[in-house]
Structure formats: C-alpha cells, structure tokens
C-alpha cells in the first residue's frame, strides 16, 4: 500500500469518531471569577403593543377619558392620551363579555360567563382587587350606577343579584324573574339583556329580558311599577336623558320607542333600512339584519343622535360590517372593513339626567378600532395614534436590535414621512382620549429597533426604545419581483414572498432577507433614487445519486433545457426603479430543474452575513452556499455530507491557490473547469457553460463530476477504494470511504445545516492569531469550521478571489445545533468586523472600514458557547478543551439562545428559550442556573418563531397574531423600564351636576333610599349563589404586582438618595455659613475691643 493511501485511510477513522460523538476533550479548571447572582435577574413582561386579539367588549370613562377593550383571551387593554396604554391580564382563556368603568373611581369591572373581577386602576400596574365566582348561574349583563357602591348582576335564568363593590359580597336583596314580571305572566322571560336606572329616579330599575319583556322595578317598595311586553325579542335598550322614554332594538332591524307612561304600544316604530306597513303580529317589516345595539344620545342645540349596528337588508353584502348614524332626517351608513364587535359613544357629561353632548363614537372591529368625529360634517375619522396595525399582514419573523446609531434612526423616520400617503381626510380635531399620565422621560435610553417580517413580503421598522413601539417606515421586498408571472405559476405557495429571516448590519446599513420561495436578497441603503438592472445569481447544490457509485454529485438530466430552470421567484426584467432607502444590490436564487416534483428543497434554513468580510453564507436542505458579495461571485456550493471533508486537514495544504468551487467533466480530459456562479442580469437565462454551483447546465449526456479546491485540473482514475491525491499546489478529494458512505445510507443523508455564523476567532487548534472563519452547525449535532482567506481591503479585495481552506476543527454534540457564540477574555461577544456606510451626498467624508486586525489578536483565549437542543458546552479556544461541566436539558428542548451582557456587572450570561416557553439564564463559563421562568405558558409555533433577543437581555415575541410582547430579564433593566410606565388614573373632580330647575326645587322628589339598609345584609342565600375568590391569581399576576411594588420602591429609593444628597449639600453650605459667621463675629469683636480702648484714652 502506498504512503498516500495509508494516510488517507488513517484520516477516515477520525472523521467516523467525530460522527459517533467521540471527542476526547478533557475538562479544564476554571480561570474566571463570576459576580452574577440569582437576585440580578427577574423575568418581567414590560409592555404589550398591538391590537387586542379577538376583542369582545368596549367601555368608556367620560371623566377619566379612558377607553377599555376586553378580549376573548381574558386580556384588557386601556387607552388614554397619546403614549398611555396599559395591558391587563388575570387569567388566560376566560372570555370577557362586558366591561364597566366605575366612573372617576379608578376601578374597572370585567364580566365573564361565571366570574366577575374588580380591577384597581389607582396603581402603575393595575391588578385584580376582588373576584366573585357564580356557582350555578351564568352572568349575562351587569350595571353599576354613577357614584354607587352597588353592582347589579343579571343572569341567564332571569334573576338579578346585587353585589357590594367594597366587599364583593352578594346581598340578600334578590330580584327574581317571577316577581319582576308579576303573577300575570307565567312563562319564563328569558335571560337578562339589560339593567339600567331611570335617569330621573334612581329608585326605579328597568330590567329587560331576552323574549321582549321589560319590568320597571321599584327598589324601595320591592314591587314592579310598570310591565311592557314587546312583540319581538329584545336585543338592547337605551334610555333618553329625560327619564320618560327609551328605545329598544330587535332582531328584524326594528327600532321601537316607548313611553314609560304609555305602555300599550310603542310611540314610534322605525326600520331605518326598510319599511313597516302596519304594526301587527301578522304584518311584519321588510327583512333586515339584527340590530345588536342601539344608543340614543342627546346633543345640546341639535337633534339627538341615534346610532346602531346592523339593521340593513338581509341581501346586502357585508351586512355585519354596517354602522348607522341618524340625526334628524339625515342618515349616514358606514361600511367597515371588518365585522363590528361593539361601539360606544364618547361624551362629556357622566350624569344620566343631563345632555350627553357626544363628540365622537368609537367602533370596535374584529381587527381594528375606528373613531369618528361627530362635531364635523360627514363625520371624518380620527387618525389612530396607537400601534394597532402590526397585524395588517401576518408577522412571520422579528429581529430586535439595541444601541442603534442615531443617524440610522433619523433616516428611517424620514423615509416613513416621505412614503406616507393617504387618501383619507382625517379629522383635524385633537385626539378625544386624554386620560392617564406619562412616566419618566426616557430620552437618555439607548435606541432600540425592531424589524418585523410579514407574509406579504414587507418589512416594518419600529422604534422600540424603552416602553415605546412607534412605527417608523415600511419597506416592501416584492417590488423587484414580477408578481403577474408568479400568479400564472402553479409551483408557488400561497405566500411565496413571506419573510423567513432578517439580518441588519446597522453600521454599513446593509439588509439581508430570505424569502419562502428560496431566495436571498442583499439590500444596501442609498439616499438617492436609482434605476438599473438587477444583479441576479442563480445557485444550487447537486442532488445525491444512487448507491452504485462513489461520486458525490450528479448533473441535471440530459433533456434539461437551460430555459426550463425552475425559479420560485420570478424577477422583473429590464431596468428597475428603486426609491431612496434600502435598494436591492444582489439577488441569490435557488435554481432547480424544471421537472422537479417538490419545491420544498429551496427553503433557506440558515443565513449569516458580514459586511467586513464581504461574505454571505446560507444553506438549504441540500447543502451550503458561500457568496462573495464584493465580487458577486459564488465562492463555494457544496452538499451537507461533503462538508465533512473539511473536518480533517492532515492531507490538505494550508493555503490552496484558489477558493473557487470548480466542476469539470471527468469523461473528457480536455473539458474546461467551470468556476462558481457569477451574477447575470434579471430576466436573462444563465450561460450554458455555467457549472452546477450556479444551478444550470447545457443539455448533454449524463456525466460524472467531482469537486476540488484548486485552480488546476486534477487527473485521476475512478477507483473502488478511496484515495486522496495531493501535490504542493492542489488538492482533490475524489470520494469518501465505504464506511463513511454506509453511515450516509443509514440516514446521515438527511442531515442539514441549521446554523451558520461568520466569526473572527481561533479556527484551528493551537492557533496564535484569530482568523476569519465560518462556523457550521448541523441537525445531527456536528460543528465544523471553514477558514476564509480574504484579500486585503481596497482594490485587491475586488480583484483577488476568496480562498476557502479547511481548519481541521470538528466537534460532535448531542442534538441539533442551535447556536455558536464566541466570547473574548473579558467575556464580551466576539463578532465579525463591519464596514461603515458612506453618505453619498457628502463625498468629502471618508469611509471608516472595519478592520480585521482587531484587539482580539492580543487575547490569549476565547470561549466558544456551543448550544444544542439538549445541552450546552463551553469550550476554550484555541486549546479546544471543555472548561465546565456541560448543562443537560431533560424533558425540554432548547430552541433559541443568546449571550447577554450585563452592563452593571461587566459580565456576560447565556439566555435560553425552550419549546415550552421557559426562559433560562446561565452564568458563563460555569453554566450555573441564575433564572428559570415561564414566560408564555401556551407556547406555540408563532411565539417561538417570532421570539427575538437583543444583546441587553430584552426580548420580544408575538403573544398573539396581533400583539407583540416585550420581556426583560435583567432586574435593573426591569426597574429602570418600570419607571417609564405611566399611570391610567388621575385624580379629577366630578363635573358639576345639572340643575333641576326652579320648579323642580319645589316639586316633591323621591329621596334616595338608604342603600346600606336596603341591600346591606348577606346570608346563606347569597353564599349558595356565588363565592368570593380569595386567591391572588396566577404566578404571572403575582410577578406583575410585585414588579409594580419593586418599581415604586426603586423610585422611592432614588428619590430618597437625591433628597439625601441635597440635604448633604445644604449641611455643607450651613457649615460654611457658620464658619464665616464665626469669623465675622471674631473680627467684629476685635474691632469692638479696639475702639473701646480708644474711647478710654479720650
């Protein structure tokens, strides 16, 4: 056996050992001191933005000027003036059917089917104060009068209970349905649909039942004063402020007006969108939809407003999206974009017997909120100042960046203003909601940026500084694609342009995105508008062939036409106009043969980029592709199984001549060597001579091909046994050993590259200096390193090729590789260098290029944090030894990790997210558990897929399809952020009560009965109906409450420290003044003695 064959066979056992997980790396003693403790961390949900998911109810406080929205998931959102939002959640998945403000009391009542909560709004983070759970009855309607301490609760059985709001106990005073309708009616009236006090007499209570019966109950005499029977089922009731008339809505689109003194028939019957011939049981009105709710409000000096939802003809399209405003003879119909859930009128006076004087109406939609100005003609809409449009298109991915450059923020805001176009004439009136107070100013906070990727191919940039979440600008990635051709293609998915991954280099203003159709686009920021053809690069990785051959690649079929290449993303041909902002610089597409049965192989699995290196790397289900973005050239395109050949470099020269990936025809020794893919113009077909690395080939007979790292042609015979032939200038790996191929046949061919990271660290064992390298993690737990030999910056960088060489570094771990992070000796993250953006409008300004000769070369060690889905290891570089015991995860799967730098301690830790929604924090490098918290118990694919960390330990995720939640893990950051939160409640005086008039002063009015004597008793009856809940809720609510207390204590402590400093300054000033006074007294005494002696002489 030759020497070369002996060396080749000695190489493969080492690779097989790597695949089998045999990595002899002894543990090394710890050389670091750790100062992080468990008390430094706490998981806190800081703030939630977006539109409430699945809204169900709406409420308004006219004095505090607050709007509340309840949801089917149990969450409540409070809205005040611009910048004041509050998110409340007590229990998950308990739908809120009704919300009630205790006007100007700082309290909110939420009503579910069997439980009622009382929220205290007088604190920074509102919390549940009392809860009452009904045992045998379902709650259908609740009512709390103005300035009252008693809550009326109507149930499905038709009974009305009275609850003391202070103690949340049910009174023995119960209005049973059979007593409310008197003995003259024997049938059950149905559930309670409405409860309301008579505006001019608070001792009279109007109770409306489901089947159309209304009872005016006298609270003092405990008798029914008036019974009214409607011929139709009752949907809603609205009192007029005079206390004599009220209006009812019915299922057939009818509005009936009743006088309390004339109960035989309604005084008016209206079908606004139909007609009525005669009011009788046999002759009904024209079929119309249900009027779910009606509101009758009076304005000073004008006709009253009648507002209702529905009531349109049944054959009208979008009938559930109609809202009507009637004033006198004028009727305005609004057709909304979504179904209407609820609406409420915004008015000034809270007193029920006064003119409401409405100025706006709020309409709650299924996916949005609309406010209309009632003070102007045609009722123009208000522009919503809150962030409620996150879900205009489904969010597919997010990225969270901290410490953003100020100039980048300025540019993004300016882009948003330039592209802001609207054909809607918004109201110029001031925003009607003015409640709440702002927290402390966060002008000194670092600038945080959030980028959301959406299913329609758009990107949205958000200012997420501190507690804010303000829209900056929108950017569409679909402008470069020919969408008409896409519609004609049957291979496309429903969402071909959905954003899968986002990378933003803030210093160079370079943006990288990957789409669902298997493309990667590199954008660069430009302040000028450009018109040019797009640079396109078609790349692919060859398929596997049958087991009968040892070749690693197979060409496309001989009948494949170069014009029949299947591109899942059709680009626009010809010059493309691009507006100022991020402009497409390079498009990389996965090109597949046109007869492929499945297109799922084109999906991008991992992506990484370095502007300092000028290298873009990504992988799909087949293999790895490395792109030189400076020369717009494919450096390498290789299958996943062939990447293992780079794991051992004992037979490979350290510095090959070329780093280009080559393909040649073995059957013809004189055939040329085809280099990697170069870029072509959009709309053109790839050249017929392009190799497989660029995804195209000319029609020919099937041929055997091989790959090499050299620039010269390599000759060799096809042998059954594996061999490696080398010389001083070139390297060629013809095939792998039979034992390694057998591993592939057992399932290793399904292994994919799941993680990529471009780093500047020690790539080889025993290296003295750092080098540019690509770290690769696979789904089988393999970690491989490729060294990138980059030309020097300047002219040479654009001319000389990038050379790829093996490092010999290969590690086998358990489970899929999640992340690979590098820390320096000071335990700060080591990243690839970046370039800096040059302002084209200022040519005199020079570019500051990121240098690869960083200070890291002076460090003697690096720490590699190797994270898989089942364990974490810390490896010391360049020695490549494990320095701490690996952290194992039993029963949990890790899905995302990130190193977090704690500024107060100048130390890094590792934050991890599991598939169950648990967040773990570990110290580095000992991997001590510092925090373990359940952040979202109902973990789903959406929350995990959109979860993103920044380097400061804050994270965001989509808690629902329309809401984004911000989470903080570092305690000091939580307390600091908590001081920015405002308060929804402000102490205000009640508006003046309306005058009763001169004649009413002499009229004998019904005095208000003593409610405590009337309702104050509780007994066994009430205990059988409902039970007061004494627990404080789940762990999350306890954490939120404790966080509010801790934030308040922190603010109090800071105030005390400031007060102490001021007192110390005052004390020092007092001592100085005392010293000066003593000096002055001494001087005065000496002068006095002097003149006293002179006086004696005279």
mmCIF file with all atom_site columns, N, CA, C and O in Angstrom, residues 56-79:
data_model
loop_
_atom_site.group_PDB
_atom_site.id
_atom_site.type_symbol
_atom_site.label_atom_id
_atom_site.label_alt_id
_atom_site.label_comp_id
_atom_site.label_asym_id
_atom_site.label_entity_id
_atom_site.label_seq_id
_atom_site.pdbx_PDB_ins_code
_atom_site.Cartn_x
_atom_site.Cartn_y
_atom_site.Cartn_z
_atom_site.occupancy
_atom_site.B_iso_or_equiv
_atom_site.pdbx_formal_charge
_atom_site.auth_seq_id
_atom_site.auth_comp_id
_atom_site.auth_asym_id
_atom_site.auth_atom_id
_atom_site.pdbx_PDB_model_num
ATOM 1  N N  . UNK A 1 56 ? -63.945 41.634 22.344 1.00 0.00 ? 56 UNK A N  1
ATOM 2  C CA . UNK A 1 56 ? -65.333 41.275 22.642 1.00 0.00 ? 56 UNK A CA 1
ATOM 3  C C  . UNK A 1 56 ? -66.147 42.408 23.236 1.00 0.00 ? 56 UNK A C  1
ATOM 4  O O  . UNK A 1 56 ? -67.373 42.414 23.114 1.00 0.00 ? 56 UNK A O  1
ATOM 5  N N  . UNK A 1 57 ? -65.521 43.371 23.931 1.00 0.00 ? 57 UNK A N  1
ATOM 6  C CA . UNK A 1 57 ? -66.287 44.379 24.659 1.00 0.00 ? 57 UNK A CA 1
ATOM 7  C C  . UNK A 1 57 ? -65.546 45.701 24.652 1.00 0.00 ? 57 UNK A C  1
ATOM 8  O O  . UNK A 1 57 ? -64.322 45.761 24.469 1.00 0.00 ? 57 UNK A O  1
ATOM 9  N N  . UNK A 1 58 ? -66.317 46.791 24.906 1.00 0.00 ? 58 UNK A N  1
ATOM 10 C CA . UNK A 1 58 ? -65.793 48.143 24.885 1.00 0.00 ? 58 UNK A CA 1
ATOM 11 C C  . UNK A 1 58 ? -66.411 48.919 26.039 1.00 0.00 ? 58 UNK A C  1
ATOM 12 O O  . UNK A 1 58 ? -67.592 48.734 26.365 1.00 0.00 ? 58 UNK A O  1
ATOM 13 N N  . UNK A 1 59 ? -65.618 49.786 26.687 1.00 0.00 ? 59 UNK A N  1
ATOM 14 C CA . UNK A 1 59 ? -66.113 50.612 27.798 1.00 0.00 ? 59 UNK A CA 1
ATOM 15 C C  . UNK A 1 59 ? -65.414 51.957 27.763 1.00 0.00 ? 59 UNK A C  1
ATOM 16 O O  . UNK A 1 59 ? -64.307 52.088 27.218 1.00 0.00 ? 59 UNK A O  1
ATOM 17 N N  . UNK A 1 60 ? -66.078 52.970 28.375 1.00 0.00 ? 60 UNK A N  1
ATOM 18 C CA . UNK A 1 60 ? -65.558 54.342 28.328 1.00 0.00 ? 60 UNK A CA 1
ATOM 19 C C  . UNK A 1 60 ? -65.851 55.036 29.649 1.00 0.00 ? 60 UNK A C  1
ATOM 20 O O  . UNK A 1 60 ? -66.943 54.907 30.215 1.00 0.00 ? 60 UNK A O  1
ATOM 21 N N  . UNK A 1 61 ? -64.839 55.755 30.148 1.00 0.00 ? 61 UNK A N  1
ATOM 22 C CA . UNK A 1 61 ? -64.979 56.581 31.350 1.00 0.00 ? 61 UNK A CA 1
ATOM 23 C C  . UNK A 1 61 ? -64.942 58.037 30.900 1.00 0.00 ? 61 UNK A C  1
ATOM 24 O O  . UNK A 1 61 ? -63.885 58.542 30.497 1.00 0.00 ? 61 UNK A O  1
ATOM 25 N N  . UNK A 1 62 ? -66.089 58.763 30.962 1.00 0.00 ? 62 UNK A N  1
ATOM 26 C CA . UNK A 1 62 ? -66.109 60.136 30.441 1.00 0.00 ? 62 UNK A CA 1
ATOM 27 C C  . UNK A 1 62 ? -65.319 61.132 31.279 1.00 0.00 ? 62 UNK A C  1
ATOM 28 O O  . UNK A 1 62 ? -64.904 62.171 30.760 1.00 0.00 ? 62 UNK A O  1
ATOM 29 N N  . UNK A 1 63 ? -65.092 60.862 32.552 1.00 0.00 ? 63 UNK A N  1
ATOM 30 C CA . UNK A 1 63 ? -64.354 61.788 33.404 1.00 0.00 ? 63 UNK A CA 1
ATOM 31 C C  . UNK A 1 63 ? -62.850 61.541 33.272 1.00 0.00 ? 63 UNK A C  1
ATOM 32 O O  . UNK A 1 63 ? -62.062 62.472 33.068 1.00 0.00 ? 63 UNK A O  1
ATOM 33 N N  . UNK A 1 64 ? -62.429 60.287 33.385 1.00 0.00 ? 64 UNK A N  1
ATOM 34 C CA . UNK A 1 64 ? -61.016 59.957 33.236 1.00 0.00 ? 64 UNK A CA 1
ATOM 35 C C  . UNK A 1 64 ? -60.573 59.950 31.779 1.00 0.00 ? 64 UNK A C  1
ATOM 36 O O  . UNK A 1 64 ? -59.371 59.955 31.497 1.00 0.00 ? 64 UNK A O  1
ATOM 37 N N  . UNK A 1 65 ? -61.524 59.944 30.842 1.00 0.00 ? 65 UNK A N  1
ATOM 38 C CA . UNK A 1 65 ? -61.245 59.934 29.402 1.00 0.00 ? 65 UNK A CA 1
ATOM 39 C C  . UNK A 1 65 ? -60.375 58.736 29.036 1.00 0.00 ? 65 UNK A C  1
ATOM 40 O O  . UNK A 1 65 ? -59.306 58.859 28.443 1.00 0.00 ? 65 UNK A O  1
ATOM 41 N N  . UNK A 1 66 ? -60.856 57.552 29.415 1.00 0.00 ? 66 UNK A N  1
ATOM 42 C CA . UNK A 1 66 ? -60.172 56.296 29.141 1.00 0.00 ? 66 UNK A CA 1
ATOM 43 C C  . UNK A 1 66 ? -61.088 55.383 28.351 1.00 0.00 ? 66 UNK A C  1
ATOM 44 O O  . UNK A 1 66 ? -62.314 55.373 28.559 1.00 0.00 ? 66 UNK A O  1
ATOM 45 N N  . UNK A 1 67 ? -60.495 54.582 27.479 1.00 0.00 ? 67 UNK A N  1
ATOM 46 C CA . UNK A 1 67 ? -61.215 53.588 26.699 1.00 0.00 ? 67 UNK A CA 1
ATOM 47 C C  . UNK A 1 67 ? -60.637 52.221 27.028 1.00 0.00 ? 67 UNK A C  1
ATOM 48 O O  . UNK A 1 67 ? -59.418 52.057 27.092 1.00 0.00 ? 67 UNK A O  1
ATOM 49 N N  . UNK A 1 68 ? -61.511 51.230 27.243 1.00 0.00 ? 68 UNK A N  1
ATOM 50 C CA . UNK A 1 68 ? -61.078 49.880 27.600 1.00 0.00 ? 68 UNK A CA 1
ATOM 51 C C  . UNK A 1 68 ? -61.637 48.891 26.588 1.00 0.00 ? 68 UNK A C  1
ATOM 52 O O  . UNK A 1 68 ? -62.787 49.014 26.153 1.00 0.00 ? 68 UNK A O  1
ATOM 53 N N  . UNK A 1 69 ? -60.804 47.905 26.229 1.00 0.00 ? 69 UNK A N  1
ATOM 54 C CA . UNK A 1 69 ? -61.193 46.850 25.293 1.00 0.00 ? 69 UNK A CA 1
ATOM 55 C C  . UNK A 1 69 ? -60.949 45.514 25.958 1.00 0.00 ? 69 UNK A C  1
ATOM 56 O O  . UNK A 1 69 ? -59.840 45.236 26.433 1.00 0.00 ? 69 UNK A O  1
ATOM 57 N N  . UNK A 1 70 ? -61.979 44.681 26.007 1.00 0.00 ? 70 UNK A N  1
ATOM 58 C CA . UNK A 1 70 ? -61.858 43.325 26.530 1.00 0.00 ? 70 UNK A CA 1
ATOM 59 C C  . UNK A 1 70 ? -61.762 42.322 25.402 1.00 0.00 ? 70 UNK A C  1
ATOM 60 O O  . UNK A 1 70 ? -62.243 42.569 24.285 1.00 0.00 ? 70 UNK A O  1
ATOM 61 N N  . UNK A 1 71 ? -61.167 41.174 25.669 1.00 0.00 ? 71 UNK A N  1
ATOM 62 C CA . UNK A 1 71 ? -60.914 40.177 24.631 1.00 0.00 ? 71 UNK A CA 1
ATOM 63 C C  . UNK A 1 71 ? -61.419 38.808 25.050 1.00 0.00 ? 71 UNK A C  1
ATOM 64 O O  . UNK A 1 71 ? -61.756 38.564 26.213 1.00 0.00 ? 71 UNK A O  1
ATOM 65 N N  . UNK A 1 72 ? -61.434 37.911 24.083 1.00 0.00 ? 72 UNK A N  1
ATOM 66 C CA . UNK A 1 72 ? -61.849 36.539 24.332 1.00 0.00 ? 72 UNK A CA 1
ATOM 67 C C  . UNK A 1 72 ? -60.773 35.757 25.075 1.00 0.00 ? 72 UNK A C  1
ATOM 68 O O  . UNK A 1 72 ? -61.049 34.706 25.664 1.00 0.00 ? 72 UNK A O  1
ATOM 69 N N  . UNK A 1 73 ? -59.545 36.236 25.062 1.00 0.00 ? 73 UNK A N  1
ATOM 70 C CA . UNK A 1 73 ? -58.454 35.554 25.753 1.00 0.00 ? 73 UNK A CA 1
ATOM 71 C C  . UNK A 1 73 ? -58.323 35.985 27.213 1.00 0.00 ? 73 UNK A C  1
ATOM 72 O O  . UNK A 1 73 ? -57.430 35.508 27.908 1.00 0.00 ? 73 UNK A O  1
ATOM 73 N N  . UNK A 1 74 ? -59.152 36.911 27.671 1.00 0.00 ? 74 UNK A N  1
ATOM 74 C CA . UNK A 1 74 ? -59.095 37.369 29.050 1.00 0.00 ? 74 UNK A CA 1
ATOM 75 C C  . UNK A 1 74 ? -58.252 38.600 29.264 1.00 0.00 ? 74 UNK A C  1
ATOM 76 O O  . UNK A 1 74 ? -58.121 39.070 30.396 1.00 0.00 ? 74 UNK A O  1
ATOM 77 N N  . UNK A 1 75 ? -57.662 39.154 28.226 1.00 0.00 ? 75 UNK A N  1
ATOM 78 C CA . UNK A 1 75 ? -56.820 40.351 28.353 1.00 0.00 ? 75 UNK A CA 1
ATOM 79 C C  . UNK A 1 75 ? -57.670 41.606 28.198 1.00 0.00 ? 75 UNK A C  1
ATOM 80 O O  . UNK A 1 75 ? -58.715 41.606 27.541 1.00 0.00 ? 75 UNK A O  1
ATOM 81 N N  . UNK A 1 76 ? -57.191 42.695 28.821 1.00 0.00 ? 76 UNK A N  1
ATOM 82 C CA . UNK A 1 76 ? -57.853 44.003 28.757 1.00 0.00 ? 76 UNK A CA 1
ATOM 83 C C  . UNK A 1 76 ? -56.804 45.028 28.370 1.00 0.00 ? 76 UNK A C  1
ATOM 84 O O  . UNK A 1 76 ? -55.686 45.008 28.880 1.00 0.00 ? 76 UNK A O  1
ATOM 85 N N  . UNK A 1 77 ? -57.192 45.919 27.483 1.00 0.00 ? 77 UNK A N  1
ATOM 86 C CA . UNK A 1 77 ? -56.289 46.989 27.070 1.00 0.00 ? 77 UNK A CA 1
ATOM 87 C C  . UNK A 1 77 ? -56.947 48.333 27.383 1.00 0.00 ? 77 UNK A C  1
ATOM 88 O O  . UNK A 1 77 ? -58.091 48.578 27.005 1.00 0.00 ? 77 UNK A O  1
ATOM 89 N N  . UNK A 1 78 ? -56.191 49.204 28.075 1.00 0.00 ? 78 UNK A N  1
ATOM 90 C CA . UNK A 1 78 ? -56.644 50.557 28.399 1.00 0.00 ? 78 UNK A CA 1
ATOM 91 C C  . UNK A 1 78 ? -55.920 51.548 27.506 1.00 0.00 ? 78 UNK A C  1
ATOM 92 O O  . UNK A 1 78 ? -54.703 51.466 27.331 1.00 0.00 ? 78 UNK A O  1
ATOM 93 N N  . UNK A 1 79 ? -56.675 52.501 26.962 1.00 0.00 ? 79 UNK A N  1
ATOM 94 C CA . UNK A 1 79 ? -56.108 53.543 26.116 1.00 0.00 ? 79 UNK A CA 1
ATOM 95 C C  . UNK A 1 79 ? -56.481 54.910 26.688 1.00 0.00 ? 79 UNK A C  1
ATOM 96 O O  . UNK A 1 79 ? -57.641 55.163 27.004 1.00 0.00 ? 79 UNK A O  1
#
